[in-house]
Coordinates of C-alpha atoms and ligand atoms in Angstrom, one line a residue:
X1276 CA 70.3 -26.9 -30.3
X1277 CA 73.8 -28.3 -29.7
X1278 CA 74.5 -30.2 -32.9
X1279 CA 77.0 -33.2 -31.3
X1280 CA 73.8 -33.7 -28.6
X1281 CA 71.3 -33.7 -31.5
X1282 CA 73.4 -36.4 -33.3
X1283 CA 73.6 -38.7 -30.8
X1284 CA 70.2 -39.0 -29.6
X1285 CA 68.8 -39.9 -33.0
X1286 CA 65.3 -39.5 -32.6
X1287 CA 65.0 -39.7 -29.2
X1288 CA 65.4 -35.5 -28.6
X1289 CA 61.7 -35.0 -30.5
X1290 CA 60.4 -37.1 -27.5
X1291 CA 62.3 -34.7 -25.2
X1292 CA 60.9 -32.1 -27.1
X1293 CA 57.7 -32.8 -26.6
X1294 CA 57.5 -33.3 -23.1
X1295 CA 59.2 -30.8 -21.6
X1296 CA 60.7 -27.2 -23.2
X1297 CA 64.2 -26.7 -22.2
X1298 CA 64.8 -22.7 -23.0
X1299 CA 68.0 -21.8 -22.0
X1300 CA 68.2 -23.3 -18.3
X1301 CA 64.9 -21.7 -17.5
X1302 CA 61.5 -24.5 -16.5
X1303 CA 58.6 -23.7 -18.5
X1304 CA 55.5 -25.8 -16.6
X1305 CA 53.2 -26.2 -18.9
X1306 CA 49.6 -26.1 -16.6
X1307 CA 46.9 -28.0 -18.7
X1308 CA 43.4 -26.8 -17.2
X1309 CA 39.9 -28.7 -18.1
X1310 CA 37.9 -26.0 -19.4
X1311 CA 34.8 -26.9 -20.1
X1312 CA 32.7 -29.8 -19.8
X1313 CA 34.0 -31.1 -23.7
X1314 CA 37.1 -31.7 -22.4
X1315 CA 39.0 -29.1 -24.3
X1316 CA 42.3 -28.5 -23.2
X1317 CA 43.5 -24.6 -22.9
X1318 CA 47.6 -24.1 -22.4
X1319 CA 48.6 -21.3 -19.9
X1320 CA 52.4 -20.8 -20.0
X1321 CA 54.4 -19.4 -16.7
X1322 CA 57.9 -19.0 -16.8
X1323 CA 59.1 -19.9 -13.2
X1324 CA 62.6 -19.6 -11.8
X1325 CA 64.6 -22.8 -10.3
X1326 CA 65.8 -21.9 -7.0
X1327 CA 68.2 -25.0 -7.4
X1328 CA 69.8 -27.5 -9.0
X1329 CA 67.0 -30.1 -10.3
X1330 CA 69.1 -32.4 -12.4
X1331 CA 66.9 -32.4 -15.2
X1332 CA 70.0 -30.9 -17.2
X1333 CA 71.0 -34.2 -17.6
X1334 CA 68.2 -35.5 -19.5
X1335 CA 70.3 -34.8 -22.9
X1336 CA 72.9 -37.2 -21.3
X1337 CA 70.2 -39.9 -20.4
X1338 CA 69.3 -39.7 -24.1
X1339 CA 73.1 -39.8 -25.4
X1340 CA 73.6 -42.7 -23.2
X1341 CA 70.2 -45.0 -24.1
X1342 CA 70.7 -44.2 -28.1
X1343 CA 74.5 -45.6 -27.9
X1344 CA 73.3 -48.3 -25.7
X1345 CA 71.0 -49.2 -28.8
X1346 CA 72.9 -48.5 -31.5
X1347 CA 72.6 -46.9 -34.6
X1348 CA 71.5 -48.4 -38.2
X1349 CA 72.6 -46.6 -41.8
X1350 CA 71.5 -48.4 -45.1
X1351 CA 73.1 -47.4 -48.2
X1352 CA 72.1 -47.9 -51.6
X1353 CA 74.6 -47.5 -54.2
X1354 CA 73.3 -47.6 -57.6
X1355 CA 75.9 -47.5 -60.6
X1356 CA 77.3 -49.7 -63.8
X1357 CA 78.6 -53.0 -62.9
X1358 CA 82.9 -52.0 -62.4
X1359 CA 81.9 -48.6 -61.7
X1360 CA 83.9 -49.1 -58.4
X1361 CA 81.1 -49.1 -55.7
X1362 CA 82.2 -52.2 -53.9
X1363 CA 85.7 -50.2 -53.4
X1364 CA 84.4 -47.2 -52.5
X1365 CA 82.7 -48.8 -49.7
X1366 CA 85.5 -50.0 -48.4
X1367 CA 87.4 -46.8 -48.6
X1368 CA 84.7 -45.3 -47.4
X1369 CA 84.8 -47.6 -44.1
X1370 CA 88.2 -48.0 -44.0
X1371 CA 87.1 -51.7 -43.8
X1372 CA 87.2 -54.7 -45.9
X1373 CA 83.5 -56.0 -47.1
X1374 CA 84.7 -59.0 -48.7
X1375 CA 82.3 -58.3 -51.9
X1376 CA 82.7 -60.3 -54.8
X1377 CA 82.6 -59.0 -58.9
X1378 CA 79.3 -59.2 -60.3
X1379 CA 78.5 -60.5 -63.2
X1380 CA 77.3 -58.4 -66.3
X1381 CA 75.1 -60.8 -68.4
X1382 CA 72.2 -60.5 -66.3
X1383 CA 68.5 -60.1 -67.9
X1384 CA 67.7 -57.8 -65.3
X1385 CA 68.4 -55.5 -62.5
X1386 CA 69.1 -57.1 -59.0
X1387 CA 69.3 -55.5 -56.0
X1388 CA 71.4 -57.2 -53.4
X1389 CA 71.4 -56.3 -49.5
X1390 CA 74.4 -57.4 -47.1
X1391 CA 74.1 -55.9 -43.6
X1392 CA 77.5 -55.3 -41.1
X1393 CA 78.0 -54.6 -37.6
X1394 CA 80.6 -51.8 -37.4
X1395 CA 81.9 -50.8 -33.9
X1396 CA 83.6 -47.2 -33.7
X1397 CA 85.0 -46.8 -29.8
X1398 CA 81.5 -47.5 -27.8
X1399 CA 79.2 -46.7 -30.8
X1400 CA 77.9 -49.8 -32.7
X1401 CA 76.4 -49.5 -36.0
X1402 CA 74.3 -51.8 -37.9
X1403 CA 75.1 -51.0 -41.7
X1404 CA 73.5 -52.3 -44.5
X1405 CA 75.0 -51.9 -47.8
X1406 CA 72.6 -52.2 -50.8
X1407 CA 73.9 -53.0 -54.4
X1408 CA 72.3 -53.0 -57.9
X1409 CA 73.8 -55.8 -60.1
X1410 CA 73.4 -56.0 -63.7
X1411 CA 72.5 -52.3 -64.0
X1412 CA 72.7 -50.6 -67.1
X1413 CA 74.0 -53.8 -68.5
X1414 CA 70.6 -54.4 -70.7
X1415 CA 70.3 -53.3 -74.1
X1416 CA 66.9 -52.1 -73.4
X1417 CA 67.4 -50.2 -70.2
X1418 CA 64.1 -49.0 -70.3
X1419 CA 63.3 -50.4 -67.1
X1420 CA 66.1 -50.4 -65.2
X1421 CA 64.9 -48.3 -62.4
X1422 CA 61.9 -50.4 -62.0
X1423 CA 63.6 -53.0 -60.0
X1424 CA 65.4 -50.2 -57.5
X1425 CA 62.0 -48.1 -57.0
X1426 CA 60.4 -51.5 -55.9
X1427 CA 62.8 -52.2 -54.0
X1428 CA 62.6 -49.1 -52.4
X1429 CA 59.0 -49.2 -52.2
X1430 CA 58.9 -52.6 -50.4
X1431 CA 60.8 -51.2 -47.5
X1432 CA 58.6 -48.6 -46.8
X1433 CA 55.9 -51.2 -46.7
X1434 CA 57.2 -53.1 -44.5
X1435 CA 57.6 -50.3 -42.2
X1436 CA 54.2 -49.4 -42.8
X1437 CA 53.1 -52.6 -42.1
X1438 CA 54.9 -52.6 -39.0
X1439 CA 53.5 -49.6 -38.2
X1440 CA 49.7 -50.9 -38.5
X1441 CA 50.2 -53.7 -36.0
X1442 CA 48.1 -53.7 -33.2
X1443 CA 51.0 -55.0 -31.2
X1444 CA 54.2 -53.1 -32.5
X1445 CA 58.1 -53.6 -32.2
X1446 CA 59.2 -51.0 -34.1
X1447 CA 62.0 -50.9 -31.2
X1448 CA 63.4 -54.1 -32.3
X1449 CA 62.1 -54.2 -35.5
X1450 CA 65.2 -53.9 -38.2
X1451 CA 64.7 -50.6 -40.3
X1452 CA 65.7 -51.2 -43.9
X1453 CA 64.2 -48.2 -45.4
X1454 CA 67.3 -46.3 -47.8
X1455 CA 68.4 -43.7 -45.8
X1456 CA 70.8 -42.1 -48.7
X1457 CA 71.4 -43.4 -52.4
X1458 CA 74.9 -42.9 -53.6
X1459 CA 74.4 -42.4 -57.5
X1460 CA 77.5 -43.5 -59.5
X1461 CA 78.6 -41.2 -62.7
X1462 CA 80.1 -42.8 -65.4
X1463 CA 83.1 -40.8 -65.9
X1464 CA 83.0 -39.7 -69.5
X1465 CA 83.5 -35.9 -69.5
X1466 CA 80.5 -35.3 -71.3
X1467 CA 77.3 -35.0 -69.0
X1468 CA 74.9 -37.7 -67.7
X1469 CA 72.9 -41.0 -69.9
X1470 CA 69.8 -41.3 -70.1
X1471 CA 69.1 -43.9 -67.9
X1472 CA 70.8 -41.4 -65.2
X1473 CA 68.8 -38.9 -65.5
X1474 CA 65.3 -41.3 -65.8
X1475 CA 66.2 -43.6 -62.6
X1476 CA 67.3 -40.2 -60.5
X1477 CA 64.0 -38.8 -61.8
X1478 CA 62.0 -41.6 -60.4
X1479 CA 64.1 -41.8 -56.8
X1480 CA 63.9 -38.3 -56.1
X1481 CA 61.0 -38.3 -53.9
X1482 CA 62.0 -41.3 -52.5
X1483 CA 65.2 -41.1 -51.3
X1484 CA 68.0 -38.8 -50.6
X1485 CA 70.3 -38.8 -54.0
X1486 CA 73.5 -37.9 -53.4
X1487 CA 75.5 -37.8 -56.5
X1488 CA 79.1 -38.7 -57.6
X1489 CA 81.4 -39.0 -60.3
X1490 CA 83.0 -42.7 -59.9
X1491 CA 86.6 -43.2 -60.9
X1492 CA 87.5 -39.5 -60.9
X1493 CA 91.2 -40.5 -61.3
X1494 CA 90.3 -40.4 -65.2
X1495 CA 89.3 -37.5 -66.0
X1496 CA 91.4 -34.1 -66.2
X1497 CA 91.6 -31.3 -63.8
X1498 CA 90.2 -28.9 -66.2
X1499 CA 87.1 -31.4 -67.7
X1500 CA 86.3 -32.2 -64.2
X1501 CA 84.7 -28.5 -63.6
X1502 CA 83.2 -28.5 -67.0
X1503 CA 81.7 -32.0 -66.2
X1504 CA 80.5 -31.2 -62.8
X1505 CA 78.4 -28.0 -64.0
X1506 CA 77.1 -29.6 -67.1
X1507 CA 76.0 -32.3 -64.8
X1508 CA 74.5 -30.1 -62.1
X1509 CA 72.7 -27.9 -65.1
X1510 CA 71.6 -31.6 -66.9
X1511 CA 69.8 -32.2 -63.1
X1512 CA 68.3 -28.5 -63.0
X1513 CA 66.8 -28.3 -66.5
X1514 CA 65.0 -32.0 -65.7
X1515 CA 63.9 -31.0 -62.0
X1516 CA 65.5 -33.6 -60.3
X1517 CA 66.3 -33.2 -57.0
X1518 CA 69.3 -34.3 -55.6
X1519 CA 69.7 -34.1 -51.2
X1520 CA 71.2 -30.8 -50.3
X1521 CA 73.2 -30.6 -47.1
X1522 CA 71.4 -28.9 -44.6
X1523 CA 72.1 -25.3 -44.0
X1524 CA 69.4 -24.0 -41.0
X1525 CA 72.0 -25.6 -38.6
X1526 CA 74.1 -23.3 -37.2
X1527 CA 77.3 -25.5 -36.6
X1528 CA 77.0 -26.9 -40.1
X1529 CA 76.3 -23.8 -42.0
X1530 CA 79.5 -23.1 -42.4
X1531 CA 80.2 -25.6 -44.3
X1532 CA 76.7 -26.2 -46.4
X1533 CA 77.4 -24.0 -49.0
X1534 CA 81.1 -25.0 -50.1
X1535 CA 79.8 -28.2 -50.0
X1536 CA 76.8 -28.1 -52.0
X1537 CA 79.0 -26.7 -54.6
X1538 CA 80.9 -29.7 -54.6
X1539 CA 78.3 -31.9 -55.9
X1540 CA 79.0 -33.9 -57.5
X1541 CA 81.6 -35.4 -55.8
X1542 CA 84.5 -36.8 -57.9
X1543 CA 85.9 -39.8 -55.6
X1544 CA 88.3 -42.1 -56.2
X1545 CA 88.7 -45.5 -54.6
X1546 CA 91.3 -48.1 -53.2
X1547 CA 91.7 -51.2 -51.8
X1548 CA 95.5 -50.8 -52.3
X1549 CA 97.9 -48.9 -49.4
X1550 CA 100.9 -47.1 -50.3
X1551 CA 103.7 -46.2 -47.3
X1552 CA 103.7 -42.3 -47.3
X1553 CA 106.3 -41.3 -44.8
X1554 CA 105.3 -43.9 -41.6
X1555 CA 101.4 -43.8 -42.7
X1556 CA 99.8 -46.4 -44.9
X1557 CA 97.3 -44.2 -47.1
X1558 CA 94.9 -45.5 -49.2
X1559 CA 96.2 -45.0 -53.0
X1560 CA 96.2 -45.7 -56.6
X1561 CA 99.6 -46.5 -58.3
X1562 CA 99.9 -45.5 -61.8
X1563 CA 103.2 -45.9 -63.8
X1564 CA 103.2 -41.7 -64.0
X1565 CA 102.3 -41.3 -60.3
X1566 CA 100.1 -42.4 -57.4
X1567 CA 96.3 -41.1 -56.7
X1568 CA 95.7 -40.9 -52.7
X1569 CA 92.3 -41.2 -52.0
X1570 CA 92.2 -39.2 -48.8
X1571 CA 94.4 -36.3 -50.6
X1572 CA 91.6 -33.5 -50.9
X1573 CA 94.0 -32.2 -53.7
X1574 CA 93.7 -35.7 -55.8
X1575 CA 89.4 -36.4 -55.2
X1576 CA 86.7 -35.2 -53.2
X1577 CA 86.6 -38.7 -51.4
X1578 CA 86.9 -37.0 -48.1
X1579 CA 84.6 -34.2 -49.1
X1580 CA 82.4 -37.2 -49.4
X1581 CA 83.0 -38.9 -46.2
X1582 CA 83.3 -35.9 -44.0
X1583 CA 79.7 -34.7 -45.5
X1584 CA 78.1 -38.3 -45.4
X1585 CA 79.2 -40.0 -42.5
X1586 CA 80.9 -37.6 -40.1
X1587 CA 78.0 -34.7 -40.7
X1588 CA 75.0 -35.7 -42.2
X1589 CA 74.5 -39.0 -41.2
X1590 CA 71.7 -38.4 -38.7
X1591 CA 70.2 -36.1 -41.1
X1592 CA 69.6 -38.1 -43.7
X1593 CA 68.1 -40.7 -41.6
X1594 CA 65.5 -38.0 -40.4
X1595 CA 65.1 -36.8 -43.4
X1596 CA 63.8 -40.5 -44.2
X1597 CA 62.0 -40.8 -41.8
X1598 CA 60.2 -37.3 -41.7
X1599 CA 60.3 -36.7 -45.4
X1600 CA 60.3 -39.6 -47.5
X1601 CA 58.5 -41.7 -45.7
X1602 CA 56.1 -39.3 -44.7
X1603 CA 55.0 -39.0 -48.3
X1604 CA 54.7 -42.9 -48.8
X1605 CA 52.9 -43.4 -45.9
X1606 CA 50.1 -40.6 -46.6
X1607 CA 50.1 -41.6 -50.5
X1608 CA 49.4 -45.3 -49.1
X1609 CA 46.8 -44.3 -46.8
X1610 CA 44.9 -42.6 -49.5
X1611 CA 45.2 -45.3 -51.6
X1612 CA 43.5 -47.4 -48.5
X1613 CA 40.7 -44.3 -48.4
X1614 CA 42.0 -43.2 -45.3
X1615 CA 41.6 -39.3 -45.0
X1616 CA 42.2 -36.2 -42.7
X1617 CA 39.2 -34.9 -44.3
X1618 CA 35.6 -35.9 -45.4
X1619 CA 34.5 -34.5 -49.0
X1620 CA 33.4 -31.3 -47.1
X1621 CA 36.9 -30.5 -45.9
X1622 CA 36.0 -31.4 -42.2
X1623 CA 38.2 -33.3 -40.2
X1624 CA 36.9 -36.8 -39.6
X1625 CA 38.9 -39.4 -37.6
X1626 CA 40.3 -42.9 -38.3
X1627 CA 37.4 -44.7 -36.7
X1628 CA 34.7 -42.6 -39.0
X1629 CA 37.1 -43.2 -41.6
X1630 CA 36.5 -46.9 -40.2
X1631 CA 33.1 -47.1 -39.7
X1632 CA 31.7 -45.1 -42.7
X1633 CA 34.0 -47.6 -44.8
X1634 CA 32.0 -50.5 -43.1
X1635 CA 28.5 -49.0 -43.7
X1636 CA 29.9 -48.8 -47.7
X1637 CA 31.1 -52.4 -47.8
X1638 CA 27.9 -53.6 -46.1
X1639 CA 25.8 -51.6 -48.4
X1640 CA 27.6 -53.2 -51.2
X1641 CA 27.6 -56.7 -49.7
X1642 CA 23.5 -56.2 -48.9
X1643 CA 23.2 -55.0 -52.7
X1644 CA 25.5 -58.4 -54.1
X1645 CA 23.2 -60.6 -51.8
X1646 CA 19.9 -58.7 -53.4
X1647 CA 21.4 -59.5 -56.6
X1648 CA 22.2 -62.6 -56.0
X1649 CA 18.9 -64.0 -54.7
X1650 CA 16.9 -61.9 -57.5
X1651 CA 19.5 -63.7 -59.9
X1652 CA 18.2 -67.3 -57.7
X1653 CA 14.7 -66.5 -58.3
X1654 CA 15.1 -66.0 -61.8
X1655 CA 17.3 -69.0 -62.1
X1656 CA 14.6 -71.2 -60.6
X1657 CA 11.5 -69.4 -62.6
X1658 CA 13.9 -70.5 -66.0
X1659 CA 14.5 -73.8 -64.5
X1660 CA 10.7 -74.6 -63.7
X1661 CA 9.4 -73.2 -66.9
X1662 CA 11.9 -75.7 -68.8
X1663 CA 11.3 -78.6 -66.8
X1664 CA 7.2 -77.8 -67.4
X1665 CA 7.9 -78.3 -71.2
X1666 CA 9.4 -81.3 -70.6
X1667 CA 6.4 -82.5 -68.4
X1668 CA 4.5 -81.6 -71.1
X1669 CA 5.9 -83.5 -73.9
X1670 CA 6.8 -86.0 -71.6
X1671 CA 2.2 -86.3 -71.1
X1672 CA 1.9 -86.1 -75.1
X1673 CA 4.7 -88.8 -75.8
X1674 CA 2.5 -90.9 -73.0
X1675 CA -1.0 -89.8 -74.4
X1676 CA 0.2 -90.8 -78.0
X1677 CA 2.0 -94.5 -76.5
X1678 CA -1.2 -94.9 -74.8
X1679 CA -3.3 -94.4 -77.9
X1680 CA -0.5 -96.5 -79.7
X1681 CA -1.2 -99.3 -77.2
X1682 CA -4.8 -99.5 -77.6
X1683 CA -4.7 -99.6 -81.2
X1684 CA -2.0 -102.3 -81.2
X1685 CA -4.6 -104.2 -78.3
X1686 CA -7.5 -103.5 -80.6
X1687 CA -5.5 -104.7 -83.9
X1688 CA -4.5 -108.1 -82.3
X1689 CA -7.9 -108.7 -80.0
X1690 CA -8.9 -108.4 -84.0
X1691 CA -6.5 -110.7 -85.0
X1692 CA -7.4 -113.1 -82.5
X1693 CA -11.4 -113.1 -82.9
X1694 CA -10.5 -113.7 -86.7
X1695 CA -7.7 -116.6 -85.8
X1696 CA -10.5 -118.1 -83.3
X1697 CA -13.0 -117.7 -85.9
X1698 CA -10.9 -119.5 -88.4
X1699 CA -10.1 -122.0 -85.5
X1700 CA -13.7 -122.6 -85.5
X1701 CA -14.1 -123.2 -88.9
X1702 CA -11.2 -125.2 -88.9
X1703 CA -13.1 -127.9 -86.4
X1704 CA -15.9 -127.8 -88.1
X1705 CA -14.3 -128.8 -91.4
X1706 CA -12.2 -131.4 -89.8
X1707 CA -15.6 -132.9 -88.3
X1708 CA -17.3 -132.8 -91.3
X1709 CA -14.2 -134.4 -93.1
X1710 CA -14.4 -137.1 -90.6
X1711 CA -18.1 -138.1 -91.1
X1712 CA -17.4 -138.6 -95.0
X1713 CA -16.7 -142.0 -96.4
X1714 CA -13.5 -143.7 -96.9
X1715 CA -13.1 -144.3 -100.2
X1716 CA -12.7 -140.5 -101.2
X1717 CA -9.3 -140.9 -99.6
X1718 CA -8.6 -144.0 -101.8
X1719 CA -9.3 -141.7 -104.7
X1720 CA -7.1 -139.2 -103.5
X1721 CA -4.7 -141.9 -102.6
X1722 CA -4.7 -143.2 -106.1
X1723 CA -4.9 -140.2 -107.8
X1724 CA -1.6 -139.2 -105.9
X1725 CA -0.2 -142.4 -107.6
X1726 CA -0.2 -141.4 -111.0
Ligands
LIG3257 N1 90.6 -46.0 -62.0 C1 89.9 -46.4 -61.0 N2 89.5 -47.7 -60.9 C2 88.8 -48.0 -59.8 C3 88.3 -47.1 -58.9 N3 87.6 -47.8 -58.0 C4 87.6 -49.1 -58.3 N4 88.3 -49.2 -59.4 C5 88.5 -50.5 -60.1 O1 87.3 -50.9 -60.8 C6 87.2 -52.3 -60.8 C7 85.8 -52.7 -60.2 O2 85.7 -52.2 -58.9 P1 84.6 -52.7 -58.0 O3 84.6 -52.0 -56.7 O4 84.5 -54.2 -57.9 O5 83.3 -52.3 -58.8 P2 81.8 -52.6 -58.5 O6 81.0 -51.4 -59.0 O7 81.6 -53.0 -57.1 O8 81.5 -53.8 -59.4 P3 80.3 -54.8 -59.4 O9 80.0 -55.1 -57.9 O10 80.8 -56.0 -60.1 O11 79.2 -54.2 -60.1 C8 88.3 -52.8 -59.9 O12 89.3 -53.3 -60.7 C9 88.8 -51.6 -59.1 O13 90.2 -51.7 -58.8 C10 88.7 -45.7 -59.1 O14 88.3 -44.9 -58.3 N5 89.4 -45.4 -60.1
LIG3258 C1 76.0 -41.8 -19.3 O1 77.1 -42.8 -19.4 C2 78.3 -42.3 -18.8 C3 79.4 -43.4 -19.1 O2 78.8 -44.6 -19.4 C4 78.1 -42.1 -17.3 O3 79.2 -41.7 -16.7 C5 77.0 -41.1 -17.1 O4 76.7 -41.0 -15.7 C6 75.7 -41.5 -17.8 N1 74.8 -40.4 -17.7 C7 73.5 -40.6 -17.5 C8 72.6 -39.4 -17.4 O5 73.0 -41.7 -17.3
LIG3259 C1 92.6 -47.5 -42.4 O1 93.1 -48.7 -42.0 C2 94.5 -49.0 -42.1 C3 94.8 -50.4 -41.7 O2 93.9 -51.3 -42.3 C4 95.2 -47.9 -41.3 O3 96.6 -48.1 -41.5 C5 94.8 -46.5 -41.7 O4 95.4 -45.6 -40.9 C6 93.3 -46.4 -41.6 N1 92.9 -45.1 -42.2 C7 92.3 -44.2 -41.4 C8 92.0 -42.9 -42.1 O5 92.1 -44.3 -40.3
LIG3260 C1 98.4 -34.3 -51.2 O1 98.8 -34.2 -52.6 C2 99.7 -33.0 -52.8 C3 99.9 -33.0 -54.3 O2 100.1 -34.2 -54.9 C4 101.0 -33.2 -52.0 O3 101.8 -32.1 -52.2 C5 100.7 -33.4 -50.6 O4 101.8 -33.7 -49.8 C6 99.6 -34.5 -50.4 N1 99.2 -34.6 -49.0 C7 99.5 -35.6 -48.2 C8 98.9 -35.5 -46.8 O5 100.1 -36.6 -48.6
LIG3261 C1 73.6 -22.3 -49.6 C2 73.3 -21.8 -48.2 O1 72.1 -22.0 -47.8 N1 74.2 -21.2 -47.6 C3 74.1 -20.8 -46.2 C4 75.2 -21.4 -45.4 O2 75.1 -20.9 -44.1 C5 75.3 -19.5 -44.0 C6 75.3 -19.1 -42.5 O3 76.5 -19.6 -42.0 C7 74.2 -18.8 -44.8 O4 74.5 -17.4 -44.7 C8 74.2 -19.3 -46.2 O5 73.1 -18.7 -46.9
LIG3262 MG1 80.6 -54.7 -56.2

């Protein structure tokens, strides 16, 4: 397929694909014949000569033309040590200005911070979004300072995925921010990668496509560069990371691939400053013993860099996303969800058996919580009854016992009062008795009382 064609449509040419095989100017009809009454479809393939000119030739053109219409969308993640000259290199890179500001390095965590351009190139527009860790590596425990670039990572795939779900989709308008390539900055000290380099690559590797490179390659020497590119490349191979690796089953790139590959890492250098070399302004770094120009292939690999990234590989990194990355997200999501190609048996089963045989479990579990909980009711109220029973119960004794009480108490004072009447009684009769007496036994008294 022709490469420049391939570029330009994005992903357009799989739709091509599938509808209708071009094979070198010749029409293949595909003739699709019911064959049996379940609907089974069986291919029979005729190659048939045009006798003409159709105009179906022009359907790479139609695609060329819609996908430039659209516009394209890159997002870079660049991942390095705060100064490690990723905000320059982006502008080199561009050939552009991005107006970033320093960062500063007494953060308690890794940040990630997105900034998204418009870039127009002749008629092509390109929506560009540039992400940045801040703070990284700038911890004393560093331990987790891939965490916060994984998730990041991650939540972009989600939100594809979410997209994705929707019953009504706009995946056509609908702003891509998954990481098409992460540009992984080297510290350049001659002797091999950290740590935390080798963990966080580890981690993104499956992710994302990791292109490596040696920041600030303007300080290290010709001959330690070599040494610290293999050592580097063998640190990456003996812990399995995998780093992206330009394509090579492309005929018009193959050329190329393998040079390239050996490159990596690239050692780049990066400007904001432009020095006057004969009527050009080139992109350089001015040093007291001499001057550094970026886009010198004999000073740095920056164009190495741009020519694989930008110029070549662009569109296959954002498949590679797409197809590769993603892919792998979306299935290990899926799974997670208990979707499945295949039943425990290894049979197919589709989405909606998926669906329905996950319904039948969740009402099965939601009929065995309500059994529960009305078994758990019933017991409830059995406990509940029994306790207000003994309370009924005291409740008869304590009124069987102030009953008794009471009619003792009634008995005691109808007692009381029979023996007060009875003394009443006696009392009248006294007083009567007293009365019929004669006076003069008062006088005695009277007298007596005197003395
Ligand atoms: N020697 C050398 N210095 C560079 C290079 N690229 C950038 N610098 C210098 O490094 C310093 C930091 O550059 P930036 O591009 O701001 O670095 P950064 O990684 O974006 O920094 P933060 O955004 O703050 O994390 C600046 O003074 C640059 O001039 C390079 O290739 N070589
Ligand atoms: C594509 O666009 C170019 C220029 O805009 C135009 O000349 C050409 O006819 C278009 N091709 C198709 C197939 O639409
Ligand atoms: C980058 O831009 C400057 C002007 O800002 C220009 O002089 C220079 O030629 C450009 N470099 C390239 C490689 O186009
Ligand atoms: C690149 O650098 C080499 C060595 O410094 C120099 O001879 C050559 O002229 C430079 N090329 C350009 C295009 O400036
Ligand atoms: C490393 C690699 O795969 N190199 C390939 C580059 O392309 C040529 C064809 O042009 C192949 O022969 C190489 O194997
Ligand atoms: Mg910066």
């Amino acid at each position: 397929m022709n490469r420049a064609w391939y570029y330009a449509c994005g992903c357009h040419y799989r739709l091509a694909e599938d509808s209708i095989l071009l094979i070198s100017g010749q029409l293949v009809i595909q003739e699709k014949i019911m064959a049996n009454s379940y609907f089974q479809l069986e291919s029979n393939l005729r190659n048939l000569k045009l006798s003409g000119h159709v105009g179906f030739d022009s359907l790479p053109d139609q695609l060329v033309n819609k996908s430039v219409q659209n516009g394209f969308l890159f997002n870079i993640l660049c991942i390095g040590e705060t100064g490690l000259g990723k905000s320059t290199l982006m502008d080199s890179l561009f050939n552009t200005s991005f107006e970033s500001t320093p960062s500063p390095h007494n953060l308690p965590s890794v940040k990630l911070k997105a900034h998204t351009y418009e870039l127009q190139e002749s008629n092509v527009r390109l929506k560009l979004t540039i992400v940045d860790t801040v703070g990284y590596g700038d911890q004393i425990n560093k331990e987790d300072s891939f965490k916060a670039v994984v998730d990041y990572i991650d939540a972009q795939f989600e939100a594809y995925l979410q997209e994705e779900l929707k019953i009504k989709r706009s995946l056509a308008t609908y702003h891509d921010s998954r990481t098409h390539v992460c540009l992984y900055f080297i510290c350049p000290t001659g002797h091999g990668l950290k740590s935390i380099d080798l963990v966080c690559m580890k981690k993104l590797d499956t992710k994302v496509n990791i292109i490596p490179i040696i920041a600030k390659a303007d300080t290290i020497s010709k001959t330690e560069l070599q040494k610290f590119k293999s050592k580097i490349i063998s640190e990456l191979q003996n812990n399995g990371v995998h780093i992206y690796q330009f394509p090579t089953d492309d005929e018009s790139v193959a050329e190329v691939n393998s040079s390239m590959n050996a490159h990596v890492p690239f050692a780049v250098v990066g400007s904001t400053d432009f020095v006057r070399v004969g009527n050009k302004m080139m992109r350089s770094r001015q040093y007291p013993w001499g001057t550094v120009q970026v886009e010198n292939e004999s000073h740095c690999d920056f164009v190495k860099l741009r020519e694989m990234l930008i110029r070549t590989n662009m569109e296959d990194m954002r498949e590679k996303t797409h197809c590769r990355h993603y892919e792998l997200y979306r299935k290990k999501r899926l799974e997670q969800m208990g979707f499945s190609d295949v039943d425990s048996e290894n049979k197919p089963v589709s989405f909606q058996q998926t669906c329905e045989a996950k319904r039948s479990i969740l009402l099965q579990e939601l009929q065995q919580k309500e059994d529960e909980m009305r078994q758990m009711f019933v017991v409830r109220v059995k406990e509940k009854e029994a306790q207000l029973k003994e309370v009924e119960k005291e409740l008869h004794v304590k009124f069987d016992k102030l009953k008794k009480d009471h009619t003792e108490e009634k008995k005691k004072v109808e007692e009381s009062r029979k023996k007060l009447e009875d003394d009443i009684l006696e009392l009248n009769r006294r007083k009567m008795q007293f009365a019929q007496q004669p006076q003069h036994h008062t006088l005695t008294l009277g007298k007596s009382k005197k003395k």
